[in-house]
C-alpha atoms as a PDB file:
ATOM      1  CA  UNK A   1     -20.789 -37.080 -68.342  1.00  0.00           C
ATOM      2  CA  UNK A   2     -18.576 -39.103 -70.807  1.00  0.00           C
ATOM      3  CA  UNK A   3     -17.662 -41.273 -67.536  1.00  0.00           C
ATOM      4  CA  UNK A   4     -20.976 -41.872 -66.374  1.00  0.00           C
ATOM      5  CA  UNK A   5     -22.455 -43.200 -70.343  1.00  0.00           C
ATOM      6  CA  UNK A   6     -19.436 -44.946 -70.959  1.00  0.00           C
ATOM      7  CA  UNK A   7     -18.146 -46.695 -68.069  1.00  0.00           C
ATOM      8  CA  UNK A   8     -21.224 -47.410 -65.887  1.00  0.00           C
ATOM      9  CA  UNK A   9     -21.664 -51.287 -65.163  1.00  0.00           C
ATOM     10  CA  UNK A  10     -22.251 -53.602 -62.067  1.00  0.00           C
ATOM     11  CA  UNK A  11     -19.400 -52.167 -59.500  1.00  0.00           C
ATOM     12  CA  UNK A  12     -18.862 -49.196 -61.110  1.00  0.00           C
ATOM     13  CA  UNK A  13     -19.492 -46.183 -58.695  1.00  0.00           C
ATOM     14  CA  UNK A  14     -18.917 -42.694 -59.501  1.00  0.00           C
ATOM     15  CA  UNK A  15     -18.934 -39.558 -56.835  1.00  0.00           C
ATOM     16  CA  UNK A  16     -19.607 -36.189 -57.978  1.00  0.00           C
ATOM     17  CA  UNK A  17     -19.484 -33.108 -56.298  1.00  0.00           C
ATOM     18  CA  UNK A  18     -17.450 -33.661 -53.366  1.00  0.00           C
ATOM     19  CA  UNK A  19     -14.667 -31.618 -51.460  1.00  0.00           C
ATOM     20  CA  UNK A  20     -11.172 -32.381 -52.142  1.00  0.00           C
ATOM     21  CA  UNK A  21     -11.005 -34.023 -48.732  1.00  0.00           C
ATOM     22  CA  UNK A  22     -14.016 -36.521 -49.709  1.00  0.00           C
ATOM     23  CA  UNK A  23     -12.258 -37.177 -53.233  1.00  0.00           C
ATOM     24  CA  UNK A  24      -9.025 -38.409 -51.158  1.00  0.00           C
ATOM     25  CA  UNK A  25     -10.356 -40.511 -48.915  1.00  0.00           C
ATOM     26  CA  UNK A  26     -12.880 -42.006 -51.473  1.00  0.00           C
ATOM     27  CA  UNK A  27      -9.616 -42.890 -53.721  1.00  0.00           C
ATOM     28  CA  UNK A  28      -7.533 -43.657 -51.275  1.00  0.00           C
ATOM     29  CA  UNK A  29      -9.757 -46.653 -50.659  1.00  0.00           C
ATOM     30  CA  UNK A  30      -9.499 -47.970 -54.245  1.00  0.00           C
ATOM     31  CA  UNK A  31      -7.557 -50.763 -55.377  1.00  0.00           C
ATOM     32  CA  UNK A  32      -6.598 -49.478 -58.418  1.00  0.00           C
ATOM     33  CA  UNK A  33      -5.123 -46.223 -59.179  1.00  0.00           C
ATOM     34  CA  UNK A  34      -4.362 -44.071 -62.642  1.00  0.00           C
ATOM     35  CA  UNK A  35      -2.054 -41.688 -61.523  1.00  0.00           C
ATOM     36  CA  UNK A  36      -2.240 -38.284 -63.073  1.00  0.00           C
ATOM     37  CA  UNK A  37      -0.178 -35.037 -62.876  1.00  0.00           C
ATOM     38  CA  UNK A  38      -1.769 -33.807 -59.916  1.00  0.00           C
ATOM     39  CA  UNK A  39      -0.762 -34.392 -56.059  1.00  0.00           C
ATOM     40  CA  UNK A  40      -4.116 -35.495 -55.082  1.00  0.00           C
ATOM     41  CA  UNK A  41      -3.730 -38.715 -57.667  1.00  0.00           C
ATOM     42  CA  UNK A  42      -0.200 -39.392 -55.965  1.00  0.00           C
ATOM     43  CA  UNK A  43      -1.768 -39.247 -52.556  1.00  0.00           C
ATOM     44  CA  UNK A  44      -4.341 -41.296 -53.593  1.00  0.00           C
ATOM     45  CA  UNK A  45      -2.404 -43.802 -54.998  1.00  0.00           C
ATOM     46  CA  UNK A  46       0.193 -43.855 -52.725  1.00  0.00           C
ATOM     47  CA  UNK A  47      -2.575 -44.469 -49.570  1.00  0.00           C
ATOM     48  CA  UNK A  48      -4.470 -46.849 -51.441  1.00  0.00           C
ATOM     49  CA  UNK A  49      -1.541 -49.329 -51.488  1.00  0.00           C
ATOM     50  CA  UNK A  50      -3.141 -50.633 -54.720  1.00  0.00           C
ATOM     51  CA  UNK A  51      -2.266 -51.461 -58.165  1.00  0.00           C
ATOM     52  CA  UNK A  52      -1.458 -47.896 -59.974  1.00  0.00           C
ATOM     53  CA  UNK A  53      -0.401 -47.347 -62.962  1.00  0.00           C
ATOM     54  CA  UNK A  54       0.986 -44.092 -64.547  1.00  0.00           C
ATOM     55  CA  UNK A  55       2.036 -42.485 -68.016  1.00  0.00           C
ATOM     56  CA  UNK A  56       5.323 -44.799 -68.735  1.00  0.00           C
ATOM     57  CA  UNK A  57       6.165 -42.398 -71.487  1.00  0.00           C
ATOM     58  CA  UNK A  58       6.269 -38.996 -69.689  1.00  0.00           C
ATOM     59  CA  UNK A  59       9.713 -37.309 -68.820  1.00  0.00           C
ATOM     60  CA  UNK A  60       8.416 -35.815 -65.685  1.00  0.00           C
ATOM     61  CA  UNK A  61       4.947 -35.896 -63.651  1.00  0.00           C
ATOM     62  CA  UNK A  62       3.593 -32.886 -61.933  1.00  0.00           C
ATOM     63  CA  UNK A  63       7.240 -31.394 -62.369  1.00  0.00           C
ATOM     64  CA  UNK A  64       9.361 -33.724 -60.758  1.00  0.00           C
ATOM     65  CA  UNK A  65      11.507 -36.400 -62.746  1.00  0.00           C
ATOM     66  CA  UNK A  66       9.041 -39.596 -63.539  1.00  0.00           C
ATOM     67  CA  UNK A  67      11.809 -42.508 -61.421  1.00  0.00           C
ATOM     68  CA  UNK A  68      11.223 -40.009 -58.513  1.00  0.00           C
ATOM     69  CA  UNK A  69       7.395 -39.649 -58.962  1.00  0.00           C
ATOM     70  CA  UNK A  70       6.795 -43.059 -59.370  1.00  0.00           C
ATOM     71  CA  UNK A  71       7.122 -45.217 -56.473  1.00  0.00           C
ATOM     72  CA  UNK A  72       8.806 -48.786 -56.931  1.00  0.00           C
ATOM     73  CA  UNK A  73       5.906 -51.481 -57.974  1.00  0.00           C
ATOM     74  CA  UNK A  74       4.089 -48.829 -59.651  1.00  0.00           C
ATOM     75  CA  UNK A  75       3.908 -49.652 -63.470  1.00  0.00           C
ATOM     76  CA  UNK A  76       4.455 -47.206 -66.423  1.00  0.00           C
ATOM     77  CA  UNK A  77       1.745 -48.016 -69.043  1.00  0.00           C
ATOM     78  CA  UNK A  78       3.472 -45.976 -72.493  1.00  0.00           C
ATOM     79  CA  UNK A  79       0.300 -44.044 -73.617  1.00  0.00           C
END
């Protein structure tokens, strides 16, 4: 709800209440990516082949150290 009174604008789109498969595919077509600590954000990112950016300040991500979880060209944004 926050999303949807605070960020609409011309090009914004927002799906809700899709299946996890939807979600990837939808995001996997983005250009830009926040990455998160959850696998479907990697894959996302990672198949998009966009801009993503991801928590520059965080020791790991989704358990696994952050120079492993973060591919080279993504860029650490220190939140």
């Amino acid at each position: 709800a926050w999303c949807v009174r605070e960020l609409d604008g011309p090009g914004v789109h927002f799906a809700v209440g899709g299946s996890t498969e939807l979600d990837l595919v939808i995001q996997s077509r983005c250009d830009h990516s926040i990455l998160t600590g959850s696998s479907l954000s990697w894959w996302s990112a990672f198949l998009s082949g966009g801009h993503v950016t991801y928590d520059g300040l965080a020791q790991t991500i989704n358990g696994m150290p952050t120079e492993i979880y973060a591919l080279p060209g993504w860029v650490a944004v220190d939140l």
